[in-house]
Coordinates of C-alpha atoms and ligand atoms in Angstrom, one line a residue:
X4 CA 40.1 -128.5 75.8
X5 CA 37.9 -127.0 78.8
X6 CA 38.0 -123.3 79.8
X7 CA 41.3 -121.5 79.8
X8 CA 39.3 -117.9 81.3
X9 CA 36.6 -118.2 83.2
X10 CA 34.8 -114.9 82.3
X11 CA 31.8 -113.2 84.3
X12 CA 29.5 -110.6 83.3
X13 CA 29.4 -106.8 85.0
X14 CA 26.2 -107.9 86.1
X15 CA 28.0 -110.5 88.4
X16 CA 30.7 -107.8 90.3
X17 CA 29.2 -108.8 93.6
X18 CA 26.6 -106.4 95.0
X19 CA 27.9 -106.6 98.7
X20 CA 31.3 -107.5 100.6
X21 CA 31.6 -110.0 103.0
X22 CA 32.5 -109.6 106.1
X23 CA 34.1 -112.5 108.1
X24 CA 33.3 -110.8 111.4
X25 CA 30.4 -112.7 111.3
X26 CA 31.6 -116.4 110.9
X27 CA 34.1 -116.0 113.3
X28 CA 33.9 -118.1 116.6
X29 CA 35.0 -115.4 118.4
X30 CA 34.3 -111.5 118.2
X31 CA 37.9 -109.6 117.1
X32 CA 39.8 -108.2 120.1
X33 CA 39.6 -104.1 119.9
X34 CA 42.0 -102.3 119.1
X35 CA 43.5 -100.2 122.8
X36 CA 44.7 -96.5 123.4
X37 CA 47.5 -95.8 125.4
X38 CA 45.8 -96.1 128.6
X39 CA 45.0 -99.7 127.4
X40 CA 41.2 -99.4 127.3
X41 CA 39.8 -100.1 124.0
X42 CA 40.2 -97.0 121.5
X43 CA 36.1 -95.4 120.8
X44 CA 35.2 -94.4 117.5
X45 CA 35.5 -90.7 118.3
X46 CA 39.0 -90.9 118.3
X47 CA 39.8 -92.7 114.8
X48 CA 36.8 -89.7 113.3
X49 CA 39.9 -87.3 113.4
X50 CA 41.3 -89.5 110.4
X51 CA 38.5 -91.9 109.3
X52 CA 35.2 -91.4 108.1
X53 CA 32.4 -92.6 109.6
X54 CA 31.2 -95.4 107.1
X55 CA 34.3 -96.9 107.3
X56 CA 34.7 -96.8 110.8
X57 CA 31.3 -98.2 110.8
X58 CA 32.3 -101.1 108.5
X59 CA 35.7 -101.7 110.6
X60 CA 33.5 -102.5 113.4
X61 CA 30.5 -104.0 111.7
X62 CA 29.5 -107.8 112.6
X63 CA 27.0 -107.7 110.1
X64 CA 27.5 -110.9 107.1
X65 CA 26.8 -108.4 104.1
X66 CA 27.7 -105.1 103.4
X67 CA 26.2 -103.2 100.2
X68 CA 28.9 -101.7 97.7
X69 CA 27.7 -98.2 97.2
X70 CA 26.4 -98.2 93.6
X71 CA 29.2 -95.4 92.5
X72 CA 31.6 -97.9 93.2
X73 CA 30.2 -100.6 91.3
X74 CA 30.2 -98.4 88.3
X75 CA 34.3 -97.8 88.9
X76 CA 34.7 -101.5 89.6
X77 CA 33.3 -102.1 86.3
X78 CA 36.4 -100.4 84.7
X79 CA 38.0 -103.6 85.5
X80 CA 35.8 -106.2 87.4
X81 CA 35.0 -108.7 86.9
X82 CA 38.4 -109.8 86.8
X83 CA 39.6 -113.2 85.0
X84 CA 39.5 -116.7 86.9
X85 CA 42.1 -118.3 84.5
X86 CA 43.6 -122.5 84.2
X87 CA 47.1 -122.1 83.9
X88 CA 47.4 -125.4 81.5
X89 CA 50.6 -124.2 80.5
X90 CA 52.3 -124.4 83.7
X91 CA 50.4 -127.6 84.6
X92 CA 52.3 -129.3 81.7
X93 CA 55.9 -127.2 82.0
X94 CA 55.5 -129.0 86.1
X95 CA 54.2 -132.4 84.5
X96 CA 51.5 -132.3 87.8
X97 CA 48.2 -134.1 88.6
X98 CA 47.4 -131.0 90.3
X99 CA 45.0 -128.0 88.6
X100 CA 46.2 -124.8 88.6
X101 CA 43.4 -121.8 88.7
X102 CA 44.3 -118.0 89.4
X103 CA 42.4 -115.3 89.3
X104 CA 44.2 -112.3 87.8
X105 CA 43.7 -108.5 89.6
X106 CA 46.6 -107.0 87.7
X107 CA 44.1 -105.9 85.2
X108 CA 43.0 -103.6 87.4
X109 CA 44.2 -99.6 85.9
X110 CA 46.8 -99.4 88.9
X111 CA 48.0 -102.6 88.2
X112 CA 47.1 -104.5 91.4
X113 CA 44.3 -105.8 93.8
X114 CA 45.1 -102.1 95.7
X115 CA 42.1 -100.5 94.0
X116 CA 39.3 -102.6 95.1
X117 CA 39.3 -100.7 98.2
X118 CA 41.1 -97.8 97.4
X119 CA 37.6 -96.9 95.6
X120 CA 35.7 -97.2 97.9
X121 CA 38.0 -95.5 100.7
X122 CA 38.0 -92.4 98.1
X123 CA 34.2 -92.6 98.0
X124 CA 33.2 -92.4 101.5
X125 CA 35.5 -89.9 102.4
X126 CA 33.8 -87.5 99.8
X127 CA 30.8 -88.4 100.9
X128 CA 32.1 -87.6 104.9
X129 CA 33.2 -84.3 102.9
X130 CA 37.0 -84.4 103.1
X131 CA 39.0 -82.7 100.9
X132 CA 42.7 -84.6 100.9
X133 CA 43.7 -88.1 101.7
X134 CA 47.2 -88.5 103.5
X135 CA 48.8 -92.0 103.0
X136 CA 51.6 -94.1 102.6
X137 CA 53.0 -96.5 99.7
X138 CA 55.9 -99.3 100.3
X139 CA 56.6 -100.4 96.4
X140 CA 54.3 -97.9 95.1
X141 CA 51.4 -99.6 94.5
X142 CA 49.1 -98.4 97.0
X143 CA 49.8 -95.3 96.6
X144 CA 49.0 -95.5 92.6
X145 CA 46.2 -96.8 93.8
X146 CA 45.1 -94.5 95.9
X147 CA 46.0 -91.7 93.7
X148 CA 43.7 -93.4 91.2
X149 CA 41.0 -93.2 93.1
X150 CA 41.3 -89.6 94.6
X151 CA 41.6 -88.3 91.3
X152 CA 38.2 -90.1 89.9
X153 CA 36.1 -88.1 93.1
X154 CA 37.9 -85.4 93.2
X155 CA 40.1 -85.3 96.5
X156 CA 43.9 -84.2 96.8
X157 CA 46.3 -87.1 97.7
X158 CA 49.4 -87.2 99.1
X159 CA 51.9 -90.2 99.1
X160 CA 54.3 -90.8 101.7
X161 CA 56.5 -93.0 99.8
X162 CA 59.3 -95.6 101.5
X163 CA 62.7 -93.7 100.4
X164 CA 64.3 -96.8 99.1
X165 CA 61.2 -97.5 96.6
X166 CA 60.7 -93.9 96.0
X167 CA 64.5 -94.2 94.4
X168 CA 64.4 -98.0 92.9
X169 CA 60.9 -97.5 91.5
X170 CA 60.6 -93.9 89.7
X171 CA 57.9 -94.8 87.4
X172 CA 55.5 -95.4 90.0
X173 CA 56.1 -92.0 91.2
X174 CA 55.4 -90.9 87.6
X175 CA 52.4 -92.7 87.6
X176 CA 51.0 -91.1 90.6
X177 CA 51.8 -88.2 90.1
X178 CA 50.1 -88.6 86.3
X179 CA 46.5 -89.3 88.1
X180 CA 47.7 -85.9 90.1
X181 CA 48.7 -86.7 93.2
X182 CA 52.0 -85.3 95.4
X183 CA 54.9 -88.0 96.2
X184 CA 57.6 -87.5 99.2
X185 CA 60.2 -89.7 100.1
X186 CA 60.0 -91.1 103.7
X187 CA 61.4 -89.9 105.8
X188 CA 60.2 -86.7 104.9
X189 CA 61.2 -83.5 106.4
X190 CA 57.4 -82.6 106.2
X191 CA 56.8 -84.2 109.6
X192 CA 58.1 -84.2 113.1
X193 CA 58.3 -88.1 112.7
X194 CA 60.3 -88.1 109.5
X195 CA 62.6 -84.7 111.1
X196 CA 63.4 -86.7 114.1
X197 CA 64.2 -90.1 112.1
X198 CA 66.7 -87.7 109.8
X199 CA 68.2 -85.9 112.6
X200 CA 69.8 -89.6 114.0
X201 CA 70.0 -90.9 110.4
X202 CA 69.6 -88.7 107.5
X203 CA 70.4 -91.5 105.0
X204 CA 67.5 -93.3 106.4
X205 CA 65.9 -95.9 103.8
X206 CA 62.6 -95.8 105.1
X207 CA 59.9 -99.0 105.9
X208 CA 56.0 -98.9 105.9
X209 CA 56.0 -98.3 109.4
X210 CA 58.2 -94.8 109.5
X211 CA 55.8 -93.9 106.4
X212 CA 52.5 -95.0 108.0
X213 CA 54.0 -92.3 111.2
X214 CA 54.1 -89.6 108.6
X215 CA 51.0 -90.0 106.6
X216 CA 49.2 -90.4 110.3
X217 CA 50.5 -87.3 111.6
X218 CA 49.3 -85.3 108.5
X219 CA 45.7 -86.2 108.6
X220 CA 45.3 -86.2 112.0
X221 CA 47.0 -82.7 112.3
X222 CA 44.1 -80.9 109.3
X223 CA 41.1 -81.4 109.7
X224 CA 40.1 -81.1 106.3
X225 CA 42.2 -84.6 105.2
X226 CA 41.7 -87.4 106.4
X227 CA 44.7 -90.9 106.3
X228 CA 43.8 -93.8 103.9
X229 CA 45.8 -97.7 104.5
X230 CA 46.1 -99.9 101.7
X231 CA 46.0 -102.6 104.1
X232 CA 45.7 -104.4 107.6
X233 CA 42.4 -103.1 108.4
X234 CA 39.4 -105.0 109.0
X235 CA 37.3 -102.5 106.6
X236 CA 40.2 -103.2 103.9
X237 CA 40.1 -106.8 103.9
X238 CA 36.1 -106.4 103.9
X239 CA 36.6 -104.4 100.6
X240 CA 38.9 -106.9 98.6
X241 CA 36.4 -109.9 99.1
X242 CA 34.9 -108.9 95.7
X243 CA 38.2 -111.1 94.6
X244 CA 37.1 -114.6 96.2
X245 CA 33.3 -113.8 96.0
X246 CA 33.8 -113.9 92.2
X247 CA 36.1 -116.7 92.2
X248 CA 33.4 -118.7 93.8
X249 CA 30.9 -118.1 91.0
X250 CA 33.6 -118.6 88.7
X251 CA 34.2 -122.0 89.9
X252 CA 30.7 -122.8 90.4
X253 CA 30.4 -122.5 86.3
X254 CA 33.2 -125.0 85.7
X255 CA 31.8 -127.3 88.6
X256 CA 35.2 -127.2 90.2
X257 CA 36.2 -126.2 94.0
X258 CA 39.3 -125.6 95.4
X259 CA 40.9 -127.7 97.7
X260 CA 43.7 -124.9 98.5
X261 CA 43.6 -121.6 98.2
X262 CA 46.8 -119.5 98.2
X263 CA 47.6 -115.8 98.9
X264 CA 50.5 -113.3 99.5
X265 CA 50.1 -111.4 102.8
X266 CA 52.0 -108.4 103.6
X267 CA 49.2 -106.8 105.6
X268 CA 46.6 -109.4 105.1
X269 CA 44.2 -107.4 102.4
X270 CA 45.2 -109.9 99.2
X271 CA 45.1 -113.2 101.1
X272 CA 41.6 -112.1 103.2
X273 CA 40.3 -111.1 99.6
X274 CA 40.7 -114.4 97.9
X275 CA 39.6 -116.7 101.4
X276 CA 37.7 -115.2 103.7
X277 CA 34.6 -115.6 101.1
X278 CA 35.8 -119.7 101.6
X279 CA 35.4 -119.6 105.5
X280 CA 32.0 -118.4 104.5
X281 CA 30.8 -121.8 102.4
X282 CA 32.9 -123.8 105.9
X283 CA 31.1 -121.3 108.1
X284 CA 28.0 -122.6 106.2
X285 CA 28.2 -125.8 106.6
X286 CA 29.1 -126.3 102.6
X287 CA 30.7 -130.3 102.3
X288 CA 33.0 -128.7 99.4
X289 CA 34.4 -126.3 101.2
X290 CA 35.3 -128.8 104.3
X291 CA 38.6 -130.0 103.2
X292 CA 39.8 -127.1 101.9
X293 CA 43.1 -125.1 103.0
X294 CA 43.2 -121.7 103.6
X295 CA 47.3 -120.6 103.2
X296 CA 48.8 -117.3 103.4
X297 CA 52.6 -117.3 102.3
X298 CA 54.8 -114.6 103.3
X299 CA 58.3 -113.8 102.9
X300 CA 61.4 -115.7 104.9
X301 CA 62.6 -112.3 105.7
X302 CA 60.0 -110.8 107.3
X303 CA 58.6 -113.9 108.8
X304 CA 54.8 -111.9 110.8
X305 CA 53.1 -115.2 110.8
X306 CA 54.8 -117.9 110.8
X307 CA 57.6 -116.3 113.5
X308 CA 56.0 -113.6 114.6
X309 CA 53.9 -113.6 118.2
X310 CA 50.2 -113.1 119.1
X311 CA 49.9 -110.1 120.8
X312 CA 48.9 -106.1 121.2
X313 CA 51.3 -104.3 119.2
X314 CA 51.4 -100.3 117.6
X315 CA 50.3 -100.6 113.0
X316 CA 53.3 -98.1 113.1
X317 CA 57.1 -96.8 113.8
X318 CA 56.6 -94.4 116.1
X319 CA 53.3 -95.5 118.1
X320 CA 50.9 -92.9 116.6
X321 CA 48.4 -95.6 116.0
X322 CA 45.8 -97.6 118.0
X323 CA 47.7 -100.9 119.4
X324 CA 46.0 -104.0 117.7
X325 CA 46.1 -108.0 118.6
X326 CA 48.1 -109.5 115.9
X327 CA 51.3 -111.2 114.9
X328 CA 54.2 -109.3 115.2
X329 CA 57.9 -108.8 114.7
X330 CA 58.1 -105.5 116.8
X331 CA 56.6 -102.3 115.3
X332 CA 60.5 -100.8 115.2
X333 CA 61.3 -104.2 113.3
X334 CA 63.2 -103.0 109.9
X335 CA 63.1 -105.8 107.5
X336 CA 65.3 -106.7 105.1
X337 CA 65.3 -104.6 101.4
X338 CA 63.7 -107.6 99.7
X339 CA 62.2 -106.7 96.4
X340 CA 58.5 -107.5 97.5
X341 CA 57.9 -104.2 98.9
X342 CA 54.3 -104.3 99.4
X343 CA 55.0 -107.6 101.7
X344 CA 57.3 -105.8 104.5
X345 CA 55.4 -105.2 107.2
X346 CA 56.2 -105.8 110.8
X347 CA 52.3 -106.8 111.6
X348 CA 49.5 -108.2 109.9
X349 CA 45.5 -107.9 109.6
X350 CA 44.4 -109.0 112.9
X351 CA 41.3 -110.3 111.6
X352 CA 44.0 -112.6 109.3
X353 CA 46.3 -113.0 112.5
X354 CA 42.9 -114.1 114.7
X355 CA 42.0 -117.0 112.2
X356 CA 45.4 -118.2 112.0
X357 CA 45.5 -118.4 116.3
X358 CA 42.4 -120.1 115.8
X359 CA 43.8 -122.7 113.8
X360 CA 41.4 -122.0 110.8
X361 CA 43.9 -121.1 108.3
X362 CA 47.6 -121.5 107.8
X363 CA 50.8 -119.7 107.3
X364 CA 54.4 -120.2 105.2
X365 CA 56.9 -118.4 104.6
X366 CA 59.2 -118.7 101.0
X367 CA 62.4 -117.1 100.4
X368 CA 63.2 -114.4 97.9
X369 CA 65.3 -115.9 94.8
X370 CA 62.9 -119.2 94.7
X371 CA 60.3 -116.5 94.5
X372 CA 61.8 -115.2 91.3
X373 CA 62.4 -118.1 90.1
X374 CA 58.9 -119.2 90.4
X375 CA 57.5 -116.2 88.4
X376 CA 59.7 -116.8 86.1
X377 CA 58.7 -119.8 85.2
X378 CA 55.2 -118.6 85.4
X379 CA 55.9 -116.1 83.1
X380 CA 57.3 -118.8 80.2
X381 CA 54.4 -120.7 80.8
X382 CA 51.4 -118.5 81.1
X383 CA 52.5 -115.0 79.8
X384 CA 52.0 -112.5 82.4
X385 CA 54.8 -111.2 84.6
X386 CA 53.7 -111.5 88.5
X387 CA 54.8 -108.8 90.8
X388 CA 57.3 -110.2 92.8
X389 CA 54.8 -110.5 96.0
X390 CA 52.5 -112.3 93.6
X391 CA 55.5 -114.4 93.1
X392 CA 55.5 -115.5 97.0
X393 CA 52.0 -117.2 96.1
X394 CA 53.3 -118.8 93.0
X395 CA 56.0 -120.3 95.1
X396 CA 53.9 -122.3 97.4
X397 CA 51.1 -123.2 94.1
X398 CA 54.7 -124.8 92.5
X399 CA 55.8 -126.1 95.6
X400 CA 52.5 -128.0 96.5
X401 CA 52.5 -128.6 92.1
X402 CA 55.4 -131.1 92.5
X403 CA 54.1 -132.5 95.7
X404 CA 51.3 -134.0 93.8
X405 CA 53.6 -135.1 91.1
X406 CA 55.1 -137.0 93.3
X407 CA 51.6 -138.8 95.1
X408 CA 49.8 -138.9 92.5
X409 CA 47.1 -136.1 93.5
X410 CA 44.9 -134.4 90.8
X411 CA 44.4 -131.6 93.4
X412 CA 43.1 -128.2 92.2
X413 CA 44.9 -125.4 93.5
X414 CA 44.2 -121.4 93.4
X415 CA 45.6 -118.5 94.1
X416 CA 45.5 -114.9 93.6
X417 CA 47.7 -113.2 91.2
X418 CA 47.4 -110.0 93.1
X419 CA 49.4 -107.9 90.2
X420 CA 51.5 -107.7 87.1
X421 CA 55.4 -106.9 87.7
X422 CA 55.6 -104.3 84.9
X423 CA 56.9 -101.7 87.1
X424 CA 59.3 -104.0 89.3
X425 CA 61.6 -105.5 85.8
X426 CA 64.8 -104.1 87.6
X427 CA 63.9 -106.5 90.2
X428 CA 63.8 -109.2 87.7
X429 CA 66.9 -107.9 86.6
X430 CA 69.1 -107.9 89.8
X431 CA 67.6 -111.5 89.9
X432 CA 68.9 -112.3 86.2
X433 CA 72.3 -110.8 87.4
X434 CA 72.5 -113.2 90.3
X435 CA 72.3 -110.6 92.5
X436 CA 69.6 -111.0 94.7
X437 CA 70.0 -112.8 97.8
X438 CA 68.4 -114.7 100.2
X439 CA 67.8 -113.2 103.8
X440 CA 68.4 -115.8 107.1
X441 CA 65.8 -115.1 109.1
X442 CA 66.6 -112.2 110.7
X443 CA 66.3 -113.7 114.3
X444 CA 68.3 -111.4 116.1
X445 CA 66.4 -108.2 114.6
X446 CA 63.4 -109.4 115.5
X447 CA 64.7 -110.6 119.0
X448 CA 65.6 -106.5 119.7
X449 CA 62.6 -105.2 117.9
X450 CA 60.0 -107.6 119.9
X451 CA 61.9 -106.3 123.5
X452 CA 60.6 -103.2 122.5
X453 CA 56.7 -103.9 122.6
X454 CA 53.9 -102.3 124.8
X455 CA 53.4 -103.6 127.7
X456 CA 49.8 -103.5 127.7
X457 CA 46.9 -105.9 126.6
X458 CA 48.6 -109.3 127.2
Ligands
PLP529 C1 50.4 -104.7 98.3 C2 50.5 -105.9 97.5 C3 50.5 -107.2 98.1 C4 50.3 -107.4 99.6 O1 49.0 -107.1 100.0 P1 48.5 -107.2 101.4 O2 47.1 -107.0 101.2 O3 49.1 -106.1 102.2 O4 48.9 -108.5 102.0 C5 50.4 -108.3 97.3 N1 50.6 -108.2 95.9 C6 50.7 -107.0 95.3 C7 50.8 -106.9 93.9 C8 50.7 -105.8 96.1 O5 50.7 -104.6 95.5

């Protein structure tokens, strides 16, 4: 039998991240102020440090990880390319199955390969507190993680309804010493004003992004920290495909698809972007191969979303960005994959996907569930359920070589372990959870409602 884990040695956690600004056939549109002129880095200083600001706007190919956060990688990295054989056989496929696992990570997710680095260079810019925001809790674990291994104070803004269904990720931030408030808060004006018109309120990304905003650009001795989205965020997480690449090159193997979850775009950028570079390149492996992001039927930014400036936020405190879209006051649905409702996306990830250089699909929730399931009976480890939107599609396009006859080798990234999301699994066992329509007449309202600047 050949390799079941592709292992790699600490010595191979990649020495830089790549950044995708560079193979792009087009330079990223800037993000705009109100005025509709392109926002300067002075501004964004009153909440980011300068190195990352530097990195969000680098064009440069190769950016060096910072040596102290190589040695904090190591606590995990290399992570695991593994063959799931297993579920090859339960499908019966042609196809090969390859994932690479980050839910070995301490947190439990993908989150920490930039929430390291984030903590790092915002000691080094001096700051004392991070502000941010967590949808299902795993950024902000994350995040909390990190804060507490240099030192800075962290406070999690956390999406109400998550802050009551998942309790034990509170627990676990707080364990790692950080503070957690439900958002809407009534720490902020944002969350005050969303309370006064509707106290029971259940929160989304967007409200909690407001509040965690507001804090750090109100002190100047804390500074805001996003999990996601950002160009210097998807820069970070490319340690995942930059190891899967010299995981395959060991086994001789390339993949001819490459699937990843996107809420904000950080997971799927981290497992492709480092594949635009070998097409970039010139690489005749890399020609054929798909680049897929998958994202939920219920909050549809991709696939149903439109092209254009829009606020990362509720209430408009942020920078407008180019991206796909579904209305910054879009609320979507309660679906259990918390970490993948967002009303935007990375716009680096939106760019390539106007450009026609990777693709989009959307799944729906209970065939999600179903999906990890069976990955679980097969292969052992229980996905998150946003991991599980990636399984999906890997099944999906499983059985579609069954059916021609393709020996194709699929991979995606299992971007975390479910262990804190079993009462999902459980509503599911129940038959209780449900799949939303796309919710066209939501996003209708939500999308009359977006700046009218930019074009
Ligand atoms: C946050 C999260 C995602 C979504 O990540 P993005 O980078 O925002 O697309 C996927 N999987 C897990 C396990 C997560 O925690």
């Amino acid at each position: 039998m050949a390799d079941m884990r592709i292992q790699l040695e600490e010595k191979d956690i990649p020495t830089h991240w790549y950044n995708v600004v560079s193979d792009m056939p087009n330079p990223p549109s800037p993000p705009l102020g109100p005025d509709g002129n392109p926002v300067g880095p002075e501004k964004m200083l009153a909440i980011f440090p300068g190195a990352l600001l530097e990195q969000e706007m680098s064009a440069e190919r190769w950016i060096p990880i910072p040596e102290p956060v190589r040695e904090i990688y190591r606590l995990w990295r290399p992570t695991p390319l593994c063959r799931a054989w297993r579920l090859e056989q339960m499908l019966g496929t042609p196809a090969k199955i390859y994932y690479k696992y980050e839910g070995v990570s301490p947190a439990g997710s993908h989150k920490v390969n930039t929430s390291v680095p984030q903590a790092y260079f915002n000691k080094q810019a001096g700051i004392k507190r991070i502000s941010t925001e967590t949808g299902a809790g795993q950024w902000g674990s994350s995040m909390a993680l990190a804060g507490n291994m240099f030192g800075l104070d962290v406070r999690v803004y956390m999406v109400k309804v998550s802050y009551d269904q998942k309790p034990f990720r509170r627990s676990m931030m707080q364990t790692w010493g950080a503070e957690v408030f439900a958002s809407p808060s009534n720490m902020t004006n944002t969350g005050r004003a969303i309370l006064a018109k509707d106290p029971n309120n259940e929160g989304s990304l967007g409200i909690a992004i407001s509040e965690a905003v507001e804090e750090a650009a109100t002190r100047p001795d804390t500074n805001y920290a996003l999990g996601s989205v950002l160009n210097h965020v998807c820069l970070h997480q490319t340690v995942i495909g930059l190891e899967a690449k010299k995981q395959f090159a060991k086994i001789n193997e390339y993949p001819d698809i490459v699937f990843g979850c996107c809420g904000g775009g950080s997971n799927f950028a981290g497992v492709a972007f480092p594949f635009l570079a070998d097409k970039a390149a010139g690489d005749a492996k890399a020609k054929n191969t798909r680049l897929v992001a998958v994202e939920p039927t219920s909050c549809p930014t991709l696939t149903k979303g439109i092209y254009t400036y829009d606020f990362g936020d509720a209430s408009g405190f942020t920078p407008m960005m180019k991206m796909y879209t579904l209305g910054h006051d879009f609320m979507p649905p309660g679906i259990h994959a918390g970490g993948l409702r967002y009303h935007g996306d990375s716009p680096l990830v939106s760019q390539l996907l106007h450009e026609g250089l990777i693709e989009a699909i959307a799944v729906p929730q209970v065939a999600t569930f179903a999906a990890g399931v069976q990955f679980s009976k097969a292969e052992g480890i229980i996905p998150a359920p946003e991991s599980n939107h990636a399984i999906r599609a890997v099944i999906d396009e499983a059985l579609r070589c069954k059916e021609t006859g393709e020996a194709k080798t699929l991979f995606f990234n299992l971007s975390g372990h479910g262990h804190f999301d079993m009462a999902s699994y459980d509503r599911y066992f129940a038959g209780k959870l449900e799949d939303y329509e796309y919710p066209r007449a939501a996003i209708e309202e939500s999308l009359a409602h977006l700046p009218k600047v930019g074009g």
